[in-house]
PDB file of C-alpha atoms in Angstrom:
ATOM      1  CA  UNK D  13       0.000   0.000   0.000  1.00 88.00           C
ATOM      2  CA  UNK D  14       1.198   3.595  -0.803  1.00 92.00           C
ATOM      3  CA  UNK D  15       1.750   5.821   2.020  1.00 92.00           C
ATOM      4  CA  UNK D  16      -0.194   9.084   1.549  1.00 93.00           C
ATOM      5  CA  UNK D  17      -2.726   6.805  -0.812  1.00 95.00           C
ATOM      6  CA  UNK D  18      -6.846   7.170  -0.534  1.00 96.00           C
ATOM      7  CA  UNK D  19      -6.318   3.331   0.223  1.00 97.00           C
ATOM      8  CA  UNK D  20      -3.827   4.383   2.775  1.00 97.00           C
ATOM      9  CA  UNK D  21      -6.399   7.138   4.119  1.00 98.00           C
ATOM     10  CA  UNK D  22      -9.257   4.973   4.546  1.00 98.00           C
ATOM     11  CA  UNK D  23      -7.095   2.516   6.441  1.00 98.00           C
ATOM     12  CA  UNK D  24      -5.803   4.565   9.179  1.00 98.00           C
ATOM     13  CA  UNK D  25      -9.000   6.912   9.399  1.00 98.00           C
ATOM     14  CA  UNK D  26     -11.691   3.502   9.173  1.00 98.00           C
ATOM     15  CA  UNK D  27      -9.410   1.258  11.712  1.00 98.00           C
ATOM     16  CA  UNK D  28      -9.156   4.128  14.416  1.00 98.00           C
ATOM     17  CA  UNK D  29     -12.919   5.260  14.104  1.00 98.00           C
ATOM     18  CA  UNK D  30     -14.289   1.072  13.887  1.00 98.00           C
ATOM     19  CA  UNK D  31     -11.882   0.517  17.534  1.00 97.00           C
ATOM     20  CA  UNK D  32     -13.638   3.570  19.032  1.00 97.00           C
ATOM     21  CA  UNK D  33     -14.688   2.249  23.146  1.00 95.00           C
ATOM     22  CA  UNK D  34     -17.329   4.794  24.740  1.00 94.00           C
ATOM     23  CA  UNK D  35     -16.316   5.801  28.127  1.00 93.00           C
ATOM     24  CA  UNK D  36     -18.253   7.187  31.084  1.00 93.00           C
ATOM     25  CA  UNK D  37     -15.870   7.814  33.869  1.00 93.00           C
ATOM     26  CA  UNK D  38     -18.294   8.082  36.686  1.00 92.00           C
ATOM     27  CA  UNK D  39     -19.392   4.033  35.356  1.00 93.00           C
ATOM     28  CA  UNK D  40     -16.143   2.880  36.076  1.00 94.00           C
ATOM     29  CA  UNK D  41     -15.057   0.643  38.208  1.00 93.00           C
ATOM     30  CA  UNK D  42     -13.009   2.765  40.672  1.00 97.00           C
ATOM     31  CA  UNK D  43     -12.025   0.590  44.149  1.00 96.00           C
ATOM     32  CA  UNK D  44     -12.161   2.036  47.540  1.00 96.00           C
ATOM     33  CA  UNK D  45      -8.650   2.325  48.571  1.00 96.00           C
ATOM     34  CA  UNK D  46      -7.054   1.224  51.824  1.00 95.00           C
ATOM     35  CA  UNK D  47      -5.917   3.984  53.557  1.00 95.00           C
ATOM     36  CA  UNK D  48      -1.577   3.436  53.051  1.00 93.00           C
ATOM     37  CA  UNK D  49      -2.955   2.994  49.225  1.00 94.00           C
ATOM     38  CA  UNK D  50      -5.369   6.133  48.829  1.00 95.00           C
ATOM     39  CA  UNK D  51      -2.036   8.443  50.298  1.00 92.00           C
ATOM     40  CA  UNK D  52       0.407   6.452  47.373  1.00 89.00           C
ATOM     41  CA  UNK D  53      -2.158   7.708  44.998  1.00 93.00           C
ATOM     42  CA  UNK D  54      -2.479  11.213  46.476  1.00 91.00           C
ATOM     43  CA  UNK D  55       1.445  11.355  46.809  1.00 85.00           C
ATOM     44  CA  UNK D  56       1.755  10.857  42.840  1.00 85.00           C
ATOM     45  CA  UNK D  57       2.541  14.489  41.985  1.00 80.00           C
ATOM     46  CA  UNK D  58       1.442  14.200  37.940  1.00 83.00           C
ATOM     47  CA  UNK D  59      -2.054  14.101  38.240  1.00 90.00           C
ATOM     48  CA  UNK D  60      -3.012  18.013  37.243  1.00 88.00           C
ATOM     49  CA  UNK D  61      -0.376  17.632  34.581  1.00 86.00           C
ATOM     50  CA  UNK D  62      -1.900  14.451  32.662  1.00 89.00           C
ATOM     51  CA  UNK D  63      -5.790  16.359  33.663  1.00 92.00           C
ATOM     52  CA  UNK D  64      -3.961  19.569  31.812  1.00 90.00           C
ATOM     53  CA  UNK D  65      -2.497  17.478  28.910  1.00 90.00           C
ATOM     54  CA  UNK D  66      -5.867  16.255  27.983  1.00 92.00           C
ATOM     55  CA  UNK D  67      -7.772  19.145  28.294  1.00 92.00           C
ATOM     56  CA  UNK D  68      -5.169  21.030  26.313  1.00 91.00           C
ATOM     57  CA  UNK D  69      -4.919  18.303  23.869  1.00 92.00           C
ATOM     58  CA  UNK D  70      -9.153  18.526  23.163  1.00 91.00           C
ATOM     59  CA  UNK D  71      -8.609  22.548  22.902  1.00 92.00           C
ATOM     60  CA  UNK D  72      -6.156  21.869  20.199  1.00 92.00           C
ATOM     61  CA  UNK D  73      -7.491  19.645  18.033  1.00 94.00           C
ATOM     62  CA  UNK D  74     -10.789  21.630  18.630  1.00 93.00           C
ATOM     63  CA  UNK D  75      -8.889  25.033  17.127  1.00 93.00           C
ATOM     64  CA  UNK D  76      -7.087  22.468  14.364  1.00 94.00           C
ATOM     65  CA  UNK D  77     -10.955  20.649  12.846  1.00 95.00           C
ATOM     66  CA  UNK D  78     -11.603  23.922  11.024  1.00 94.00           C
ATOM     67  CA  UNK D  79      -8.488  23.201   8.996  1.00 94.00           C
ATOM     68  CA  UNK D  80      -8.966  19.650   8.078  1.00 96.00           C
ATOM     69  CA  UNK D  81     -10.875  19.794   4.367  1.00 95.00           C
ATOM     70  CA  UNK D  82     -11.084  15.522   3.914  1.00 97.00           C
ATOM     71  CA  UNK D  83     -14.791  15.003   5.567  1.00 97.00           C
ATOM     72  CA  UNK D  84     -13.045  11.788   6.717  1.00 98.00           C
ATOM     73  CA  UNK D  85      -9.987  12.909   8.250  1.00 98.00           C
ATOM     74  CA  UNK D  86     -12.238  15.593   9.600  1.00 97.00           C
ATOM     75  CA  UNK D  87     -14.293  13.004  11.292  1.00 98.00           C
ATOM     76  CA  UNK D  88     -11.488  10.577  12.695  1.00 98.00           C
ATOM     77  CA  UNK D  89     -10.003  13.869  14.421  1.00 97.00           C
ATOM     78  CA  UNK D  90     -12.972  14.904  15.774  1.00 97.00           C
ATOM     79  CA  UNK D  91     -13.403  11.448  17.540  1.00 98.00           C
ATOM     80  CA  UNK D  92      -9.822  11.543  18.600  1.00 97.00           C
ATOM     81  CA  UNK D  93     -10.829  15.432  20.172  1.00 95.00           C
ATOM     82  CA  UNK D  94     -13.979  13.297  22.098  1.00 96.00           C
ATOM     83  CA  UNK D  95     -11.559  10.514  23.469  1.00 96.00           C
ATOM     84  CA  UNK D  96      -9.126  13.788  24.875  1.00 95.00           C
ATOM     85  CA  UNK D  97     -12.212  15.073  26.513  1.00 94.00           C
ATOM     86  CA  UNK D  98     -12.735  11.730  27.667  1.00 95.00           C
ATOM     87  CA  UNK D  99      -9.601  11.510  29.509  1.00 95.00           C
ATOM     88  CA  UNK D 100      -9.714  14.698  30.720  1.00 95.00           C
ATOM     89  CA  UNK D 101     -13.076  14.165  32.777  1.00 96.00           C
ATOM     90  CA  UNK D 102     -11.536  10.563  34.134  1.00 96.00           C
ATOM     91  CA  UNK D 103      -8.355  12.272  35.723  1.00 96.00           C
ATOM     92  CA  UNK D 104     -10.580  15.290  36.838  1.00 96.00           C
ATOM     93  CA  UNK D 105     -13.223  12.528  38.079  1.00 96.00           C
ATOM     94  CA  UNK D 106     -10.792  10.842  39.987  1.00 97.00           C
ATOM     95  CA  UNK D 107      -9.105  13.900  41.356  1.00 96.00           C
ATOM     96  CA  UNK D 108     -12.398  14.399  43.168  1.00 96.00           C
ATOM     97  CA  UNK D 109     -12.549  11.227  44.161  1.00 97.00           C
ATOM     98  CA  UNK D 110     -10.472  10.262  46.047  1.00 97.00           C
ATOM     99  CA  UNK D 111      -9.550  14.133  46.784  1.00 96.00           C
ATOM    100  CA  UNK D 112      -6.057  14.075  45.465  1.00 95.00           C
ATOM    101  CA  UNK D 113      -4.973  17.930  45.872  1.00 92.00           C
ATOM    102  CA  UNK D 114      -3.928  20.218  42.948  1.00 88.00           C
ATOM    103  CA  UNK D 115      -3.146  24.046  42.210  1.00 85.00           C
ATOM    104  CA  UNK D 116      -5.755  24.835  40.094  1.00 79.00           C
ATOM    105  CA  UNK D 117      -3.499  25.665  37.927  1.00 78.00           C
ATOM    106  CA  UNK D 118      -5.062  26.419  34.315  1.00 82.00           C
ATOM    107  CA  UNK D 119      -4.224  24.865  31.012  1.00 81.00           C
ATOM    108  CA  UNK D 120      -2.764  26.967  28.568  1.00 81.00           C
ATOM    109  CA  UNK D 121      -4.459  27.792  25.318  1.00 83.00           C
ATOM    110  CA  UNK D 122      -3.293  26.468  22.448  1.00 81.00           C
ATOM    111  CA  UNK D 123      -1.045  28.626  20.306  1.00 84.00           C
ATOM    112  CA  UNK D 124      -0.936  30.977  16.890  1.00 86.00           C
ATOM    113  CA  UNK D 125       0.627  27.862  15.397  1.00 90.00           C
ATOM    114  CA  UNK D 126      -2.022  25.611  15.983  1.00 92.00           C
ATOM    115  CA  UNK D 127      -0.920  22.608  13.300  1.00 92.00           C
ATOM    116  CA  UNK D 128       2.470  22.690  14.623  1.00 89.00           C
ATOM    117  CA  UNK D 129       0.569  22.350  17.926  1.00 90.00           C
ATOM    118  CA  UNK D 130      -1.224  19.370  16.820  1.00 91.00           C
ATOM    119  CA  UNK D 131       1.568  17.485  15.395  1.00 90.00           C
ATOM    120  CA  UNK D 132       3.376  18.653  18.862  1.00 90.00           C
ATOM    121  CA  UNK D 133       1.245  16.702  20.824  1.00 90.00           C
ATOM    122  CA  UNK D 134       1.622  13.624  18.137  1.00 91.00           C
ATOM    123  CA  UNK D 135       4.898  13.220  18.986  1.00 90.00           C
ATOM    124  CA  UNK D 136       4.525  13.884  21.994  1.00 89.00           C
ATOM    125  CA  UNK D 137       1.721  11.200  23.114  1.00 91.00           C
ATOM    126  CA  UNK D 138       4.439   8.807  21.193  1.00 92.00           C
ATOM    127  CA  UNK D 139       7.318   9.450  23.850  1.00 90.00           C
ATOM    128  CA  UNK D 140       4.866   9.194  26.568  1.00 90.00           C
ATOM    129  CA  UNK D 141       2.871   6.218  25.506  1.00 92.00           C
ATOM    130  CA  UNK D 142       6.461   4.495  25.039  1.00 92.00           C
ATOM    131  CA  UNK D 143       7.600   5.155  28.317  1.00 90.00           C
ATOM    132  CA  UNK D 144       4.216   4.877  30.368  1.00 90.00           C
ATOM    133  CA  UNK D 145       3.868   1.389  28.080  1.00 93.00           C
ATOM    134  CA  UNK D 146       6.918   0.058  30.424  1.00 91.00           C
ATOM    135  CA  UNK D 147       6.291   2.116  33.663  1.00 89.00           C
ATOM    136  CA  UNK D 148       2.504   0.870  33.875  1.00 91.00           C
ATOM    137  CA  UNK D 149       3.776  -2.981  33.470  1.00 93.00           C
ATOM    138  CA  UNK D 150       6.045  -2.462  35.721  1.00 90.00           C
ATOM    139  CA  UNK D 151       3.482  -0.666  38.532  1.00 89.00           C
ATOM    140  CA  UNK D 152       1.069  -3.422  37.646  1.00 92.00           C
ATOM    141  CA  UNK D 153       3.933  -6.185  38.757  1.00 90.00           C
ATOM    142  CA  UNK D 154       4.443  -4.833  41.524  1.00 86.00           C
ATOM    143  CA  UNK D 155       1.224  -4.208  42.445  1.00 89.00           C
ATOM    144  CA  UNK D 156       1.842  -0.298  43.393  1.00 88.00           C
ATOM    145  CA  UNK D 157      -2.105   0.287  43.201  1.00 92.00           C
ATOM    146  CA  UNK D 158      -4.957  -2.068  43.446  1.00 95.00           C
ATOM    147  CA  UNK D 159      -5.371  -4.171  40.301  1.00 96.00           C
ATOM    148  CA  UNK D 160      -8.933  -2.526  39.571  1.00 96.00           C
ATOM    149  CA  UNK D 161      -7.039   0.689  39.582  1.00 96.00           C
ATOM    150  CA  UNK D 162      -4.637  -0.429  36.470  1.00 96.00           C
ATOM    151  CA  UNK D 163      -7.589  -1.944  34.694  1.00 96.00           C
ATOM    152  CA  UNK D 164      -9.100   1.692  34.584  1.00 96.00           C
ATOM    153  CA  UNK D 165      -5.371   3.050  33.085  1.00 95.00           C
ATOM    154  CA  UNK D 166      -5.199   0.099  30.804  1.00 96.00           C
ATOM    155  CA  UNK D 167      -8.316   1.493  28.668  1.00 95.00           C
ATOM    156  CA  UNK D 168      -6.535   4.913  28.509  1.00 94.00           C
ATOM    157  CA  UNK D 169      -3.048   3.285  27.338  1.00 95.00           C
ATOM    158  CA  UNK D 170      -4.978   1.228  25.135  1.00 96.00           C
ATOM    159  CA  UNK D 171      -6.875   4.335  23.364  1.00 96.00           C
ATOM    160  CA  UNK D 172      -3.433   6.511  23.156  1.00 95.00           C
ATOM    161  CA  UNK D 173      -2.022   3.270  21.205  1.00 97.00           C
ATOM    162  CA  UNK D 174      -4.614   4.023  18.798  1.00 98.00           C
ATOM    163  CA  UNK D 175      -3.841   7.766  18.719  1.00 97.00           C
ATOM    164  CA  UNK D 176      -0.198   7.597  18.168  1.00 96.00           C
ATOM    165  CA  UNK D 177      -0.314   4.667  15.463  1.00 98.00           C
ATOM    166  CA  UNK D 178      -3.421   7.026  13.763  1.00 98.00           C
ATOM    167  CA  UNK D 179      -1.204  10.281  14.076  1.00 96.00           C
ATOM    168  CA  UNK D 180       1.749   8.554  12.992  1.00 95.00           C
ATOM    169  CA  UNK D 181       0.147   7.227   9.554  1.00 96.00           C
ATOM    170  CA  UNK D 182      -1.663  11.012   9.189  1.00 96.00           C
ATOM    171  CA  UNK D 183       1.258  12.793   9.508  1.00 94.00           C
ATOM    172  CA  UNK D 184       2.401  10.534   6.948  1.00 93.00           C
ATOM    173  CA  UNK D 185       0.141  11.577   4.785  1.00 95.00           C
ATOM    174  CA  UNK D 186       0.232  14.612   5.023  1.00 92.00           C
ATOM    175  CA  UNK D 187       3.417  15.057   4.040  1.00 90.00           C
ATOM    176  CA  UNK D 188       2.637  12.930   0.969  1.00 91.00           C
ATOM    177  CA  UNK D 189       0.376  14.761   0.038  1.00 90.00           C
ATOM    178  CA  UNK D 190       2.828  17.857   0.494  1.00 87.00           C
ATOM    179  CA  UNK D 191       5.099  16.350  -1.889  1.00 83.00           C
ATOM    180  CA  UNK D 192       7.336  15.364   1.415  1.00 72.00           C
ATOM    181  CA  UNK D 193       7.084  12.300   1.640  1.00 61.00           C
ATOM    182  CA  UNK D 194      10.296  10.177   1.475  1.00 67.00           C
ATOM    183  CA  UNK D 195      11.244   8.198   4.058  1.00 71.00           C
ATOM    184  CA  UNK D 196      14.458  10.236   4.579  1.00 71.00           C
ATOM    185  CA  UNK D 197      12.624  13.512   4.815  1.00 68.00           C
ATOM    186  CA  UNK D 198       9.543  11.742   7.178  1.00 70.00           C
ATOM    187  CA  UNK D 199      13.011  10.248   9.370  1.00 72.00           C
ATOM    188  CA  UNK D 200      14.373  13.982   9.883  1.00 77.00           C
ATOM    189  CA  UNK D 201      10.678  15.127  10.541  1.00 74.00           C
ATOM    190  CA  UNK D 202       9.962  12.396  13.061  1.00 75.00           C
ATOM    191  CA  UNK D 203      13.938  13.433  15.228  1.00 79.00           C
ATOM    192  CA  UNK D 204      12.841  17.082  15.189  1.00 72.00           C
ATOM    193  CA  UNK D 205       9.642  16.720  16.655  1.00 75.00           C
ATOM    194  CA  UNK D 206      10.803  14.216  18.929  1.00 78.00           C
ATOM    195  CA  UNK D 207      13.959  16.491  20.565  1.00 81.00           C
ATOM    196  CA  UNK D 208      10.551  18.896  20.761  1.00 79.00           C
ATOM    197  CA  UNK D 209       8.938  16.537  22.886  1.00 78.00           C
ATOM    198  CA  UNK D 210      11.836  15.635  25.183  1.00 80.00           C
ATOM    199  CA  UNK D 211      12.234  19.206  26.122  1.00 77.00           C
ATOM    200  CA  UNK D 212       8.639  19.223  26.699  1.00 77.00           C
ATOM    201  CA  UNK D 213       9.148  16.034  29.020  1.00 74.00           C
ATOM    202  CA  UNK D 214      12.096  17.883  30.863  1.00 73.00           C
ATOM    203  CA  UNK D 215       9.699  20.923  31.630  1.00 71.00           C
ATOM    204  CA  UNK D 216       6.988  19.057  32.771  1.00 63.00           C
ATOM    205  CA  UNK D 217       9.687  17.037  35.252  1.00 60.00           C
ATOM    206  CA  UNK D 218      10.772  20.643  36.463  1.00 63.00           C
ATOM    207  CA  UNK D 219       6.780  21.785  36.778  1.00 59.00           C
ATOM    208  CA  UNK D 220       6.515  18.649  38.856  1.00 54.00           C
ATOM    209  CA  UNK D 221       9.204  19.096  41.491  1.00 53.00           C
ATOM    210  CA  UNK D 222       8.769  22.497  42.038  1.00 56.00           C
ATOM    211  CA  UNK D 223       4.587  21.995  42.159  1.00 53.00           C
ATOM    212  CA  UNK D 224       5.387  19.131  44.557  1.00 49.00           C
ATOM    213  CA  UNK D 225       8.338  18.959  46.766  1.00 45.00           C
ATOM    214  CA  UNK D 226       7.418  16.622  49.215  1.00 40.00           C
ATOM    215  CA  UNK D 227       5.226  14.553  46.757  1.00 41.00           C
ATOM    216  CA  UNK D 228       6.674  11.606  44.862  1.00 43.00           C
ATOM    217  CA  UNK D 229       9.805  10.465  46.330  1.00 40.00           C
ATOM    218  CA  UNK D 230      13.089   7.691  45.257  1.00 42.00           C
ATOM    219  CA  UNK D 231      11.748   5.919  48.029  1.00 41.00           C
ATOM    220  CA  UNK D 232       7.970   5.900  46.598  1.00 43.00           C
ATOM    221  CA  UNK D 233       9.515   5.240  43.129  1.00 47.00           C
ATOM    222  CA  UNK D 234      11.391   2.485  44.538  1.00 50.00           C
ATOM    223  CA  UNK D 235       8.117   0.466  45.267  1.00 50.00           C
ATOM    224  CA  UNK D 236       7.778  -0.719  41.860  1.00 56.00           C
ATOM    225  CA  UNK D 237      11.417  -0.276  40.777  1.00 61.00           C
ATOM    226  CA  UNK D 238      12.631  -2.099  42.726  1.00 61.00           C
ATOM    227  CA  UNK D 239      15.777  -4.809  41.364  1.00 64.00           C
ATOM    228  CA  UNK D 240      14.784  -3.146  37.428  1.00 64.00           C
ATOM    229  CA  UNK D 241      18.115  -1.510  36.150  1.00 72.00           C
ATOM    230  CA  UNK D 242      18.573   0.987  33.217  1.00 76.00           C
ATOM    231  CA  UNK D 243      18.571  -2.222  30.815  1.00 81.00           C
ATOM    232  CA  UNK D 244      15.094  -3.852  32.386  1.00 84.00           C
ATOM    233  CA  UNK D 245      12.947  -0.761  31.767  1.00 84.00           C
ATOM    234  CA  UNK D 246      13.957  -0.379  28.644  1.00 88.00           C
ATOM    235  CA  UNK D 247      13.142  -3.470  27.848  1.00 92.00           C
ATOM    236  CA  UNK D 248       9.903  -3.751  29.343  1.00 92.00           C
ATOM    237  CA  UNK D 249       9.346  -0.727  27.392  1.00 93.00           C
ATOM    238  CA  UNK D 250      10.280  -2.262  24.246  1.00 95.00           C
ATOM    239  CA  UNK D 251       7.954  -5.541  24.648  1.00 96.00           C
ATOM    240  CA  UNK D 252       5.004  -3.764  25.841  1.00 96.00           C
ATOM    241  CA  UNK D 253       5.500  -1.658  22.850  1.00 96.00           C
ATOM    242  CA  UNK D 254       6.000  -4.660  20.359  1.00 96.00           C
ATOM    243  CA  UNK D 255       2.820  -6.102  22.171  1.00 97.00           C
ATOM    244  CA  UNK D 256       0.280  -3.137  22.038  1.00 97.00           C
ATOM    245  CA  UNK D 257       1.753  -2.764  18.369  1.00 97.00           C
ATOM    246  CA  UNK D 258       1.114  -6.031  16.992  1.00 96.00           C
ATOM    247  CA  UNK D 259      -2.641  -5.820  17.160  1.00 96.00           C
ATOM    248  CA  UNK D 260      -2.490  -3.554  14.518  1.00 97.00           C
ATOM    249  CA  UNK D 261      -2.491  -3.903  10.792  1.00 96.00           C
ATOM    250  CA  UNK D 262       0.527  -4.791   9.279  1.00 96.00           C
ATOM    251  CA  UNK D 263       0.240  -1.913   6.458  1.00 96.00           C
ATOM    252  CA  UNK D 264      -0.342   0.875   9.215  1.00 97.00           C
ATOM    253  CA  UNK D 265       2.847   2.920   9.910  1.00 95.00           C
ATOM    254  CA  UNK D 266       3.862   2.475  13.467  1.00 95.00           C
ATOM    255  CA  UNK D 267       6.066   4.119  15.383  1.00 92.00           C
ATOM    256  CA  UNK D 268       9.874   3.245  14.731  1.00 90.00           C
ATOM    257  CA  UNK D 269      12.668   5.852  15.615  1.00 87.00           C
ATOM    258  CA  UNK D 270      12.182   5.437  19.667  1.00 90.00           C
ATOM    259  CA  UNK D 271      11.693   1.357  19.169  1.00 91.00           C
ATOM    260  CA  UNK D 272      14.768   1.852  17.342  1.00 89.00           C
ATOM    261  CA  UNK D 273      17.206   4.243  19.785  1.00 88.00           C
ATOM    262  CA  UNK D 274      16.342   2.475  22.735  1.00 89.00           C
ATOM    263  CA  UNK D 275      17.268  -0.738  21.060  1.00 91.00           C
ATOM    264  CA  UNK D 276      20.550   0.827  20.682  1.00 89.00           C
ATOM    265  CA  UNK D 277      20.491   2.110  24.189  1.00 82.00           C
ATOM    266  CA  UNK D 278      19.727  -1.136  25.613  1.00 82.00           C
ATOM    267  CA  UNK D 279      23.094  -2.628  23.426  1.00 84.00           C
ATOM    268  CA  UNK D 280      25.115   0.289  24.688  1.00 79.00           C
ATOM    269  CA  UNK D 281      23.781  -0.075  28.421  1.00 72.00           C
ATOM    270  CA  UNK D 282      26.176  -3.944  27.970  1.00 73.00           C
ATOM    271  CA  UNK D 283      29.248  -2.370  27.470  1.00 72.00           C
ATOM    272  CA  UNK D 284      28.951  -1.057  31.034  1.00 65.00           C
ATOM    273  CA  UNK D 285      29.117  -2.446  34.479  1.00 60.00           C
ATOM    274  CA  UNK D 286      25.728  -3.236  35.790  1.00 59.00           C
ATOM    275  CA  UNK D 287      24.252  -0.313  38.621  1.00 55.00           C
ATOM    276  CA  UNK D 288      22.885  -1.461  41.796  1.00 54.00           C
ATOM    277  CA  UNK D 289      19.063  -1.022  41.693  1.00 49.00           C
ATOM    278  CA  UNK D 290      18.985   1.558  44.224  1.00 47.00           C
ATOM    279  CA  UNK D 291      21.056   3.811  42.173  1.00 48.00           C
ATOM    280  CA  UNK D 292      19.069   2.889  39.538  1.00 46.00           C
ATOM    281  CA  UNK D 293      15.537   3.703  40.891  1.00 49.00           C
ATOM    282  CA  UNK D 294      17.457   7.280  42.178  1.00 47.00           C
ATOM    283  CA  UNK D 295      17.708   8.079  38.411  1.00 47.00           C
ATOM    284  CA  UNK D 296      14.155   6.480  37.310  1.00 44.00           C
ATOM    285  CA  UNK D 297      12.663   9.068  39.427  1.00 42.00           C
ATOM    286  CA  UNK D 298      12.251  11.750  36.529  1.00 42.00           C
ATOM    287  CA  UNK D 299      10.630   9.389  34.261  1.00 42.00           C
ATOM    288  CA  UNK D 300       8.168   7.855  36.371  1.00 44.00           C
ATOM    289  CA  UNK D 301       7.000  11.865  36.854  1.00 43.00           C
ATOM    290  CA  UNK D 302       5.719  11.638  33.656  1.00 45.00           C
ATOM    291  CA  UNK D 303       3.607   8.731  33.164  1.00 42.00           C
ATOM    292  CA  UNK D 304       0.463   9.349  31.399  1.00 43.00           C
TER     293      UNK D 304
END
């Protein structure tokens, strides 16, 4: 199939619009918490941050539908803008619930540049989902929160694996359809946005701490990180990736340069004596601040 083809449209649009799970947070199945296990939750400091990143998310692609022309692209964002709102009433639902605190802290409106905004927030669901793919199976082993708890975050992982393998394929095709679309020229594309989105990670990190300096701690991270090195995590993060992946169709673009670098990582993490896990969680700590 051609990448950037109608066949290639109706693919990527039809698959993410036909796997499309209503949600009603408030039907959930949300589990009264012990009390040690409602303060672990409440001591998570990224809570307002992933209720922000949603809401800003819907805002954007709200301010982006006026651009979209193709009825059908049109239509597949627009359900991807619903599933954002979505998620953005389950965090704020369960911010009430169990009465986690937050600032109040607004979310920012989305900016003059508003496609370069959207395909922001591709990439940057990509990094996220990648990491949060191995932090969550991790949490889950270790059973950090009740297991009714990680059945609720599983549907949310499971619809940002759509969105990332739907925005990969429609950024594709858009830069097809822009004349851009060698693989070479969707390669340098794909590293720009993604140093984009690190720095993006790195400032929410910094929000974090400074938002929450007695919240989530080495010692909390070390709960569920415990005896995982460097190598381990990455790993995870690779399988679980390779996993939520395969369910996919074969011709749907997927996403390949972070597969690919922490592949490489993971190689060059061999050459070097192995870390004691306790140092190991110490330098975890940044990353777990950004799951979701």
């Amino acid at each position: 199939m051609k990448i950037g083809s109608e066949s290639h449209k109706e693919l990527f649009c039809r698959s993410f619009m036909e796997s499309h799970q209503p949600m009603d947070p408030e039907q959930l199945m949300w589990p009264k918490l012990e009390d040690s296990e409602l303060e672990r939750l409440q001591q998570i400091p990224f809570w307002e941050e992933a209720l922000n990143t949603e809401l800003e998310a819907g805002a954007k692609i709200d301010a982006y539908l006026p651009m979209i022309s193709d009825p059908l692209l049109r239509d597949a964002v627009a359900l991807m803008g619903e599933e954002e709102a979505a998620h953005g009433k389950l965090f704020r639902y369960m911010i009430e619930h169990y009465d986690i605190k937050v600032s109040g802290h607004p979310p920012a409106a989305p900016p003059a540049n508003i496609e370069q905004a959207f395909i922001d927030f591709g990439y940057g669901e990509c990094l996220d989902a990648f990491l949060g793919f191995g932090l969550f199976k991790i949490a889950r082993q270790s059973k950090f929160l009740p297991e009714p708890m990680f059945n609720i975050f599983d549907r949310l992982l499971q619809d940002e694996t759509r969105h990332i393998v739907f925005f990969v394929n429609w950024v594709a095709y858009l830069q097809a359809s822009r004349g851009r679309g060698s693989a070479l020229f969707r390669s340098a594309h794909s590293v720009w946005y993604y140093v984009r989105a690190v720095q993006r990670l790195l400032g929410v990190v910094d929000r974090s701490s400074e938002q929450n300096g007695n919240g989530f701690s080495a010692t909390e991270a070390s709960v569920f990180l415990e005896g995982f090195s460097v190598d381990q995590l990455v790993s995870t993060c690779l399988q679980e990736n390779a996993r939520r992946m395969s369910i996919f169709d074969d011709e749907l673009l997927k996403p390949q340069l972070l597969p690919v670098l922490a592949r490489a990582a993971l190689s060059a993490t061999k050459l070097f004596p192995k870390r004691r896990p306790h140092d190991t969680n110490q330098n975890l700590v940044t990353v777990e601040h950004n799951k979701n």
